[in-house]
PDB file of C-alpha atoms in Angstrom:
ATOM      1  CA  MET N   1      80.875 -62.307  43.311  1.00  0.00           C
ATOM      2  CA  ALA N   2      83.401 -59.431  43.624  1.00  0.00           C
ATOM      3  CA  VAL N   3      87.089 -60.154  44.679  1.00  0.00           C
ATOM      4  CA  PHE N   4      89.504 -58.155  46.056  1.00  0.00           C
ATOM      5  CA  TRP N   5      93.480 -57.877  46.813  1.00  0.00           C
ATOM      6  CA  GLU N   6      95.570 -60.617  47.519  1.00  0.00           C
ATOM      7  CA  GLY N   7      97.268 -61.380  50.865  1.00  0.00           C
ATOM      8  CA  ASP N   8      97.959 -63.999  53.976  1.00  0.00           C
ATOM      9  CA  LYS N   9      96.998 -61.962  56.695  1.00  0.00           C
ATOM     10  CA  MET N  10      94.460 -63.105  59.308  1.00  0.00           C
ATOM     11  CA  ALA N  11      91.242 -62.339  58.847  1.00  0.00           C
ATOM     12  CA  LYS N  12      89.375 -60.140  61.068  1.00  0.00           C
ATOM     13  CA  ILE N  13      85.867 -58.080  61.716  1.00  0.00           C
ATOM     14  CA  SER N  14      85.007 -55.225  64.180  1.00  0.00           C
ATOM     15  CA  THR N  15      81.298 -53.550  64.465  1.00  0.00           C
ATOM     16  CA  MET N  16      82.858 -49.902  64.506  1.00  0.00           C
ATOM     17  CA  PHE N  17      79.437 -48.583  64.926  1.00  0.00           C
ATOM     18  CA  SER N  18      76.083 -50.682  65.176  1.00  0.00           C
ATOM     19  CA  GLY N  19      72.818 -49.633  66.027  1.00  0.00           C
ATOM     20  CA  SER N  20      69.897 -46.994  65.787  1.00  0.00           C
ATOM     21  CA  ARG N  21      72.338 -44.074  65.723  1.00  0.00           C
ATOM     22  CA  GLY N  22      74.545 -45.217  62.887  1.00  0.00           C
ATOM     23  CA  ASN N  23      76.091 -48.772  61.524  1.00  0.00           C
ATOM     24  CA  CYS N  24      79.436 -49.369  60.028  1.00  0.00           C
ATOM     25  CA  THR N  25      81.545 -52.614  59.987  1.00  0.00           C
ATOM     26  CA  TYR N  26      85.123 -53.320  58.963  1.00  0.00           C
ATOM     27  CA  ILE N  27      86.349 -56.335  57.341  1.00  0.00           C
ATOM     28  CA  SER N  28      89.635 -57.374  56.436  1.00  0.00           C
ATOM     29  CA  SER N  29      91.634 -60.346  55.178  1.00  0.00           C
ATOM     30  CA  GLY N  30      95.545 -60.105  53.852  1.00  0.00           C
ATOM     31  CA  ASN N  31      95.835 -56.719  52.297  1.00  0.00           C
ATOM     32  CA  CYS N  32      92.289 -55.994  51.882  1.00  0.00           C
ATOM     33  CA  SER N  33      90.230 -53.705  53.824  1.00  0.00           C
ATOM     34  CA  LEU N  34      86.196 -53.507  53.454  1.00  0.00           C
ATOM     35  CA  LEU N  35      83.490 -51.642  55.187  1.00  0.00           C
ATOM     36  CA  VAL N  36      80.237 -52.458  55.193  1.00  0.00           C
ATOM     37  CA  ASP N  37      78.199 -48.940  55.315  1.00  0.00           C
ATOM     38  CA  ALA N  38      78.962 -45.872  56.617  1.00  0.00           C
ATOM     39  CA  GLY N  39      75.797 -44.317  58.995  1.00  0.00           C
ATOM     40  CA  VAL N  40      78.120 -42.095  61.217  1.00  0.00           C
ATOM     41  CA  SER N  41      80.267 -39.309  60.338  1.00  0.00           C
ATOM     42  CA  ALA N  42      83.306 -39.743  58.237  1.00  0.00           C
ATOM     43  CA  LYS N  43      84.976 -38.107  61.247  1.00  0.00           C
ATOM     44  CA  GLN N  44      83.389 -40.763  63.502  1.00  0.00           C
ATOM     45  CA  ILE N  45      84.615 -43.604  61.181  1.00  0.00           C
ATOM     46  CA  LEU N  46      88.210 -42.139  60.251  1.00  0.00           C
ATOM     47  CA  LEU N  47      88.650 -42.101  64.051  1.00  0.00           C
ATOM     48  CA  GLY N  48      87.171 -45.728  64.698  1.00  0.00           C
ATOM     49  CA  LEU N  49      90.072 -46.710  61.762  1.00  0.00           C
ATOM     50  CA  GLU N  50      92.648 -44.961  63.774  1.00  0.00           C
ATOM     51  CA  GLN N  51      92.161 -46.170  67.435  1.00  0.00           C
ATOM     52  CA  ARG N  52      92.162 -50.062  65.895  1.00  0.00           C
ATOM     53  CA  MET N  53      95.195 -48.939  63.780  1.00  0.00           C
ATOM     54  CA  PHE N  54      93.401 -49.523  60.382  1.00  0.00           C
ATOM     55  CA  ASN N  55      94.732 -47.704  57.283  1.00  0.00           C
ATOM     56  CA  PRO N  56      91.748 -46.314  55.735  1.00  0.00           C
ATOM     57  CA  GLN N  57      93.885 -45.540  52.789  1.00  0.00           C
ATOM     58  CA  LYS N  58      93.933 -49.747  52.266  1.00  0.00           C
ATOM     59  CA  ILE N  59      90.127 -50.066  52.188  1.00  0.00           C
ATOM     60  CA  GLY N  60      89.105 -51.408  48.689  1.00  0.00           C
ATOM     61  CA  GLY N  61      85.631 -50.771  48.556  1.00  0.00           C
ATOM     62  CA  ILE N  62      82.570 -49.940  50.862  1.00  0.00           C
ATOM     63  CA  PHE N  63      79.313 -52.097  50.910  1.00  0.00           C
ATOM     64  CA  ILE N  64      76.227 -50.598  51.771  1.00  0.00           C
ATOM     65  CA  THR N  65      73.269 -52.555  52.625  1.00  0.00           C
ATOM     66  CA  HIS N  66      70.483 -50.184  52.258  1.00  0.00           C
ATOM     67  CA  SER N  67      69.793 -46.138  51.452  1.00  0.00           C
ATOM     68  CA  HIS N  68      68.635 -45.695  55.040  1.00  0.00           C
ATOM     69  CA  THR N  69      70.600 -42.640  56.900  1.00  0.00           C
ATOM     70  CA  ASP N  70      71.713 -44.949  59.604  1.00  0.00           C
ATOM     71  CA  HIS N  71      73.909 -46.969  57.099  1.00  0.00           C
ATOM     72  CA  ILE N  72      75.095 -43.615  54.831  1.00  0.00           C
ATOM     73  CA  SER N  73      75.091 -40.535  56.682  1.00  0.00           C
ATOM     74  CA  GLY N  74      78.869 -40.432  56.717  1.00  0.00           C
ATOM     75  CA  LEU N  75      79.668 -41.830  52.974  1.00  0.00           C
ATOM     76  CA  ARG N  76      79.207 -38.647  51.213  1.00  0.00           C
ATOM     77  CA  VAL N  77      82.111 -37.069  52.959  1.00  0.00           C
ATOM     78  CA  LEU N  78      83.835 -39.785  53.362  1.00  0.00           C
ATOM     79  CA  LEU N  79      84.118 -40.486  49.466  1.00  0.00           C
ATOM     80  CA  LYS N  80      85.734 -37.008  49.269  1.00  0.00           C
ATOM     81  CA  LYS N  81      88.173 -37.573  51.687  1.00  0.00           C
ATOM     82  CA  LEU N  82      89.064 -41.281  50.255  1.00  0.00           C
ATOM     83  CA  ASN N  83      88.802 -42.546  46.574  1.00  0.00           C
ATOM     84  CA  ILE N  84      87.033 -45.581  47.487  1.00  0.00           C
ATOM     85  CA  PRO N  85      84.419 -47.689  45.128  1.00  0.00           C
ATOM     86  CA  VAL N  86      81.022 -48.638  46.789  1.00  0.00           C
ATOM     87  CA  PHE N  87      79.144 -51.530  45.753  1.00  0.00           C
ATOM     88  CA  ALA N  88      75.523 -51.706  46.720  1.00  0.00           C
ATOM     89  CA  SER N  89      72.189 -53.164  45.144  1.00  0.00           C
ATOM     90  CA  LYS N  90      70.830 -50.984  42.026  1.00  0.00           C
ATOM     91  CA  GLU N  91      68.124 -49.847  44.012  1.00  0.00           C
ATOM     92  CA  THR N  92      70.141 -48.769  46.639  1.00  0.00           C
ATOM     93  CA  LEU N  93      72.356 -47.197  44.120  1.00  0.00           C
ATOM     94  CA  GLY N  94      69.897 -45.145  42.343  1.00  0.00           C
ATOM     95  CA  SER N  95      68.777 -43.444  45.804  1.00  0.00           C
ATOM     96  CA  LEU N  96      72.259 -42.441  46.431  1.00  0.00           C
ATOM     97  CA  ILE N  97      72.384 -40.930  43.275  1.00  0.00           C
ATOM     98  CA  LEU N  98      69.306 -39.297  43.757  1.00  0.00           C
ATOM     99  CA  ALA N  99      70.896 -38.234  47.339  1.00  0.00           C
ATOM    100  CA  ASP N 100      73.851 -36.386  45.485  1.00  0.00           C
ATOM    101  CA  VAL N 101      76.202 -38.782  47.536  1.00  0.00           C
ATOM    102  CA  PHE N 102      78.271 -39.296  44.667  1.00  0.00           C
ATOM    103  CA  ASN N 103      81.323 -36.884  43.373  1.00  0.00           C
ATOM    104  CA  SER N 104      82.850 -36.525  40.318  1.00  0.00           C
ATOM    105  CA  LYS N 105      85.552 -38.779  41.078  1.00  0.00           C
ATOM    106  CA  SER N 106      83.398 -41.496  42.584  1.00  0.00           C
ATOM    107  CA  LYS N 107      83.009 -44.963  41.529  1.00  0.00           C
ATOM    108  CA  TYR N 108      80.144 -46.987  42.138  1.00  0.00           C
ATOM    109  CA  TYR N 109      79.188 -50.599  40.675  1.00  0.00           C
ATOM    110  CA  ASP N 110      75.946 -52.447  41.203  1.00  0.00           C
ATOM    111  CA  ILE N 111      76.910 -55.467  43.735  1.00  0.00           C
ATOM    112  CA  GLU N 112      74.801 -57.842  41.686  1.00  0.00           C
ATOM    113  CA  ASP N 113      76.556 -57.203  38.121  1.00  0.00           C
ATOM    114  CA  SER N 114      80.232 -56.930  39.444  1.00  0.00           C
ATOM    115  CA  PRO N 115      83.021 -57.948  37.405  1.00  0.00           C
ATOM    116  CA  GLU N 116      85.587 -59.913  39.432  1.00  0.00           C
ATOM    117  CA  LEU N 117      88.470 -57.295  40.336  1.00  0.00           C
ATOM    118  CA  SER N 118      91.418 -59.738  41.868  1.00  0.00           C
ATOM    119  CA  MET N 119      91.794 -62.062  44.507  1.00  0.00           C
ATOM    120  CA  ASP N 120      91.461 -62.739  48.132  1.00  0.00           C
ATOM    121  CA  VAL N 121      87.927 -61.554  49.493  1.00  0.00           C
ATOM    122  CA  GLY N 122      84.896 -63.198  47.635  1.00  0.00           C
ATOM    123  CA  VAL N 123      81.839 -61.055  48.490  1.00  0.00           C
ATOM    124  CA  ASP N 124      78.511 -62.282  47.833  1.00  0.00           C
ATOM    125  CA  PHE N 125      75.092 -60.267  48.390  1.00  0.00           C
ATOM    126  CA  PHE N 126      71.520 -61.485  49.326  1.00  0.00           C
ATOM    127  CA  ARG N 127      68.320 -59.757  49.551  1.00  0.00           C
ATOM    128  CA  THR N 128      66.567 -58.724  52.618  1.00  0.00           C
ATOM    129  CA  SER N 129      63.037 -57.985  53.517  1.00  0.00           C
ATOM    130  CA  HIS N 130      62.969 -54.403  54.745  1.00  0.00           C
ATOM    131  CA  ASP N 131      61.267 -51.321  54.002  1.00  0.00           C
ATOM    132  CA  CYS N 132      63.998 -49.952  51.772  1.00  0.00           C
ATOM    133  CA  SER N 133      64.116 -50.722  47.886  1.00  0.00           C
ATOM    134  CA  GLY N 134      67.017 -52.548  47.024  1.00  0.00           C
ATOM    135  CA  SER N 135      67.928 -53.638  50.767  1.00  0.00           C
ATOM    136  CA  GLY N 136      70.443 -56.523  51.367  1.00  0.00           C
ATOM    137  CA  GLY N 137      72.851 -58.216  53.155  1.00  0.00           C
ATOM    138  CA  TYR N 138      76.752 -59.564  52.340  1.00  0.00           C
ATOM    139  CA  VAL N 139      78.855 -63.119  52.630  1.00  0.00           C
ATOM    140  CA  PHE N 140      82.424 -62.516  53.067  1.00  0.00           C
ATOM    141  CA  THR N 141      84.701 -65.379  51.917  1.00  0.00           C
ATOM    142  CA  PHE N 142      88.301 -65.208  52.666  1.00  0.00           C
ATOM    143  CA  ASN N 143      91.505 -66.600  51.676  1.00  0.00           C
ATOM    144  CA  ASN N 144      91.345 -69.517  54.385  1.00  0.00           C
ATOM    145  CA  GLY N 145      88.044 -70.326  53.229  1.00  0.00           C
ATOM    146  CA  GLU N 146      86.379 -68.834  56.322  1.00  0.00           C
ATOM    147  CA  LYS N 147      83.311 -66.760  55.725  1.00  0.00           C
ATOM    148  CA  ALA N 148      81.732 -63.908  57.445  1.00  0.00           C
ATOM    149  CA  ALA N 149      78.080 -62.342  57.108  1.00  0.00           C
ATOM    150  CA  VAL N 150      76.424 -59.256  57.684  1.00  0.00           C
ATOM    151  CA  CYS N 151      72.797 -59.387  58.021  1.00  0.00           C
ATOM    152  CA  THR N 152      70.968 -56.593  59.794  1.00  0.00           C
ATOM    153  CA  ASP N 153      67.622 -54.750  58.902  1.00  0.00           C
ATOM    154  CA  LEU N 154      65.156 -57.379  58.156  1.00  0.00           C
ATOM    155  CA  GLY N 155      61.644 -57.886  58.986  1.00  0.00           C
ATOM    156  CA  TYR N 156      62.349 -61.726  58.949  1.00  0.00           C
ATOM    157  CA  VAL N 157      64.796 -64.339  58.031  1.00  0.00           C
ATOM    158  CA  SER N 158      63.252 -65.468  54.427  1.00  0.00           C
ATOM    159  CA  ASP N 159      64.554 -68.880  53.049  1.00  0.00           C
ATOM    160  CA  LEU N 160      67.063 -66.560  50.854  1.00  0.00           C
ATOM    161  CA  VAL N 161      68.268 -65.357  53.821  1.00  0.00           C
ATOM    162  CA  ARG N 162      68.555 -68.548  55.576  1.00  0.00           C
ATOM    163  CA  LYS N 163      70.116 -69.976  52.581  1.00  0.00           C
ATOM    164  CA  ALA N 164      72.587 -67.492  52.111  1.00  0.00           C
ATOM    165  CA  ILE N 165      73.919 -67.220  55.712  1.00  0.00           C
ATOM    166  CA  THR N 166      73.624 -71.131  56.740  1.00  0.00           C
ATOM    167  CA  GLY N 167      77.397 -72.455  56.859  1.00  0.00           C
ATOM    168  CA  VAL N 168      79.454 -69.433  57.534  1.00  0.00           C
ATOM    169  CA  LYS N 169      81.458 -69.343  60.337  1.00  0.00           C
ATOM    170  CA  THR N 170      80.776 -65.635  61.963  1.00  0.00           C
ATOM    171  CA  ILE N 171      77.465 -64.229  61.765  1.00  0.00           C
ATOM    172  CA  VAL N 172      76.447 -60.385  62.428  1.00  0.00           C
ATOM    173  CA  ILE N 173      73.072 -60.681  62.879  1.00  0.00           C
ATOM    174  CA  GLU N 174      69.943 -58.241  63.847  1.00  0.00           C
ATOM    175  CA  SER N 175      68.567 -58.710  67.325  1.00  0.00           C
ATOM    176  CA  ASN N 176      67.089 -55.493  67.169  1.00  0.00           C
ATOM    177  CA  HIS N 177      63.948 -55.149  69.539  1.00  0.00           C
ATOM    178  CA  ASP N 178      62.464 -56.913  72.487  1.00  0.00           C
ATOM    179  CA  VAL N 179      58.644 -57.242  71.709  1.00  0.00           C
ATOM    180  CA  GLY N 180      57.320 -56.281  74.985  1.00  0.00           C
ATOM    181  CA  MET N 181      59.446 -53.096  75.072  1.00  0.00           C
ATOM    182  CA  LEU N 182      58.462 -52.139  71.929  1.00  0.00           C
ATOM    183  CA  GLN N 183      54.485 -52.490  72.131  1.00  0.00           C
ATOM    184  CA  ASN N 184      54.978 -50.597  75.907  1.00  0.00           C
ATOM    185  CA  GLY N 185      57.030 -48.042  74.655  1.00  0.00           C
ATOM    186  CA  ILE N 186      56.911 -44.456  73.664  1.00  0.00           C
ATOM    187  CA  TYR N 187      57.033 -44.728  69.644  1.00  0.00           C
ATOM    188  CA  PRO N 188      53.978 -43.927  67.880  1.00  0.00           C
ATOM    189  CA  PHE N 189      51.660 -46.924  66.850  1.00  0.00           C
ATOM    190  CA  ALA N 190      52.558 -46.708  63.051  1.00  0.00           C
ATOM    191  CA  THR N 191      55.952 -46.838  64.104  1.00  0.00           C
ATOM    192  CA  LYS N 192      55.420 -49.875  65.875  1.00  0.00           C
ATOM    193  CA  GLN N 193      53.449 -52.038  63.720  1.00  0.00           C
ATOM    194  CA  ARG N 194      56.186 -51.022  60.818  1.00  0.00           C
ATOM    195  CA  ILE N 195      59.530 -52.329  63.256  1.00  0.00           C
ATOM    196  CA  LEU N 196      57.010 -55.631  64.044  1.00  0.00           C
ATOM    197  CA  SER N 197      56.187 -55.923  60.163  1.00  0.00           C
ATOM    198  CA  ASP N 198      58.004 -58.255  57.890  1.00  0.00           C
ATOM    199  CA  GLU N 199      59.530 -55.268  56.400  1.00  0.00           C
ATOM    200  CA  GLY N 200      60.961 -53.843  59.827  1.00  0.00           C
ATOM    201  CA  HIS N 201      63.206 -55.010  61.957  1.00  0.00           C
ATOM    202  CA  LEU N 202      64.077 -58.388  63.229  1.00  0.00           C
ATOM    203  CA  SER N 203      63.493 -59.232  67.674  1.00  0.00           C
ATOM    204  CA  ASN N 204      65.345 -60.684  69.940  1.00  0.00           C
ATOM    205  CA  VAL N 205      63.199 -63.677  70.048  1.00  0.00           C
ATOM    206  CA  ALA N 206      62.936 -64.150  66.101  1.00  0.00           C
ATOM    207  CA  CYS N 207      67.013 -63.567  65.748  1.00  0.00           C
ATOM    208  CA  ALA N 208      67.394 -66.150  68.612  1.00  0.00           C
ATOM    209  CA  ASN N 209      64.901 -68.939  66.961  1.00  0.00           C
ATOM    210  CA  GLU N 210      67.420 -68.819  64.054  1.00  0.00           C
ATOM    211  CA  LEU N 211      70.680 -69.285  65.987  1.00  0.00           C
ATOM    212  CA  PRO N 212      70.578 -72.889  66.990  1.00  0.00           C
ATOM    213  CA  SER N 213      70.137 -73.808  63.264  1.00  0.00           C
ATOM    214  CA  LEU N 214      72.865 -71.530  62.199  1.00  0.00           C
ATOM    215  CA  VAL N 215      75.190 -72.970  65.001  1.00  0.00           C
ATOM    216  CA  LYS N 216      74.653 -76.674  64.126  1.00  0.00           C
ATOM    217  CA  ASN N 217      75.702 -75.778  60.322  1.00  0.00           C
ATOM    218  CA  GLY N 218      79.082 -73.960  61.198  1.00  0.00           C
ATOM    219  CA  ALA N 219      78.534 -70.870  63.106  1.00  0.00           C
ATOM    220  CA  SER N 220      80.932 -70.243  65.665  1.00  0.00           C
ATOM    221  CA  ASN N 221      81.149 -66.660  66.308  1.00  0.00           C
ATOM    222  CA  ILE N 222      77.540 -64.885  66.780  1.00  0.00           C
ATOM    223  CA  ILE N 223      77.512 -61.020  66.875  1.00  0.00           C
ATOM    224  CA  LEU N 224      74.060 -59.614  67.848  1.00  0.00           C
ATOM    225  CA  ALA N 225      73.911 -56.316  66.287  1.00  0.00           C
ATOM    226  CA  HIS N 226      71.883 -53.360  65.461  1.00  0.00           C
ATOM    227  CA  LEU N 227      70.271 -53.089  69.029  1.00  0.00           C
ATOM    228  CA  SER N 228      67.394 -50.285  69.173  1.00  0.00           C
ATOM    229  CA  ARG N 229      68.663 -47.918  71.910  1.00  0.00           C
ATOM    230  CA  ASP N 230      64.900 -47.315  73.027  1.00  0.00           C
ATOM    231  CA  ASN N 231      63.547 -50.413  72.681  1.00  0.00           C
ATOM    232  CA  ASN N 232      66.101 -53.075  74.111  1.00  0.00           C
ATOM    233  CA  THR N 233      69.293 -53.680  76.269  1.00  0.00           C
ATOM    234  CA  PRO N 234      72.106 -55.933  75.512  1.00  0.00           C
ATOM    235  CA  ASP N 235      71.542 -58.098  78.445  1.00  0.00           C
ATOM    236  CA  LEU N 236      67.786 -58.845  76.824  1.00  0.00           C
ATOM    237  CA  ALA N 237      69.445 -59.549  73.724  1.00  0.00           C
ATOM    238  CA  SER N 238      71.787 -61.576  74.625  1.00  0.00           C
ATOM    239  CA  VAL N 239      69.753 -63.902  77.239  1.00  0.00           C
ATOM    240  CA  THR N 240      67.575 -64.527  74.794  1.00  0.00           C
ATOM    241  CA  ALA N 241      69.759 -65.906  72.040  1.00  0.00           C
ATOM    242  CA  ARG N 242      71.616 -67.905  75.131  1.00  0.00           C
ATOM    243  CA  SER N 243      68.331 -69.145  76.386  1.00  0.00           C
ATOM    244  CA  VAL N 244      67.485 -70.597  73.277  1.00  0.00           C
ATOM    245  CA  LEU N 245      70.966 -71.789  72.289  1.00  0.00           C
ATOM    246  CA  ILE N 246      70.981 -73.865  75.771  1.00  0.00           C
ATOM    247  CA  GLU N 247      67.062 -75.291  75.262  1.00  0.00           C
ATOM    248  CA  ASN N 248      68.778 -77.106  71.722  1.00  0.00           C
ATOM    249  CA  GLY N 249      71.997 -78.379  74.031  1.00  0.00           C
ATOM    250  CA  LEU N 250      74.827 -76.013  72.756  1.00  0.00           C
ATOM    251  CA  LYS N 251      77.017 -74.691  75.203  1.00  0.00           C
ATOM    252  CA  GLU N 252      78.700 -71.206  75.298  1.00  0.00           C
ATOM    253  CA  ASN N 253      82.415 -70.939  74.517  1.00  0.00           C
ATOM    254  CA  ILE N 254      82.491 -74.889  73.443  1.00  0.00           C
ATOM    255  CA  ASP N 255      80.131 -75.020  70.471  1.00  0.00           C
ATOM    256  CA  TYR N 256      79.478 -70.792  69.703  1.00  0.00           C
ATOM    257  CA  THR N 257      80.872 -67.221  71.035  1.00  0.00           C
ATOM    258  CA  LEU N 258      78.342 -64.674  71.234  1.00  0.00           C
ATOM    259  CA  ASP N 259      79.045 -60.665  71.505  1.00  0.00           C
ATOM    260  CA  VAL N 260      76.590 -57.996  71.647  1.00  0.00           C
ATOM    261  CA  ALA N 261      77.891 -55.012  69.265  1.00  0.00           C
ATOM    262  CA  PRO N 262      77.808 -52.002  70.965  1.00  0.00           C
ATOM    263  CA  PRO N 263      76.456 -48.988  69.653  1.00  0.00           C
ATOM    264  CA  SER N 264      80.698 -47.634  69.383  1.00  0.00           C
ATOM    265  CA  GLY N 265      84.001 -49.339  69.961  1.00  0.00           C
ATOM    266  CA  GLY N 266      83.264 -53.106  68.622  1.00  0.00           C
ATOM    267  CA  ARG N 267      85.641 -55.462  69.561  1.00  0.00           C
ATOM    268  CA  ILE N 268      87.979 -57.074  66.799  1.00  0.00           C
ATOM    269  CA  MET N 269      87.180 -60.591  65.891  1.00  0.00           C
ATOM    270  CA  TYR N 270      89.994 -62.580  64.339  1.00  0.00           C
ATOM    271  CA  ILE N 271      88.339 -64.857  61.908  1.00  0.00           C
TER     272      ILE N 271
END
């Protein structure tokens, strides 16, 4: 577990960018600010931080889930502008090195073998099933004891993933596609099979079926994320999730809140 700066300000999360065009999530607690992924341009990331009045100079780490373009496309330039350490799995770091993402001043660490750096936000990595070696998600533990998870890009919810995110208060979870839209859409057959596979992406139904157990075990804030721009809509994702939660006797704004992360401009949620 890597741990960052001490502070007592309220923890917050913002899915600044989400979806097939690029992903970047901001997380902070006290004086500690972190990013998960840098999948849009550095210019867009810095503008997103500025719009939310987040200080980029206070970002203490960038946590990369995997090396697909929609998660790393802005990383090279961002590291030239800001001296921020990068954390990822060994496999992902290897891919980033081969892609010449790092510069001579870059610091990067294997998240599964990182030292404890300070006191405030704890970070735990868990492996996910995706067609990218070293793919994973993160659970962040704040100094108030609350937790947030970022869990996207997974073909299915494994027992390991389910264990990692159970008991977490705020969960950013993939609700990538509507199966009917995907099957009847314009994608080539091979691409459809990839997305539907156990190493692809989580469908609305597969995501929704996980939510009742998560809510009953403490998840009070659900953020549906990484929606496909071609094979999903925010309404389809939210309706599918709500219907399953209702079927299980759970009430919105009493037992849980439900948000859908937009492609850009995700709101700030306090934890």
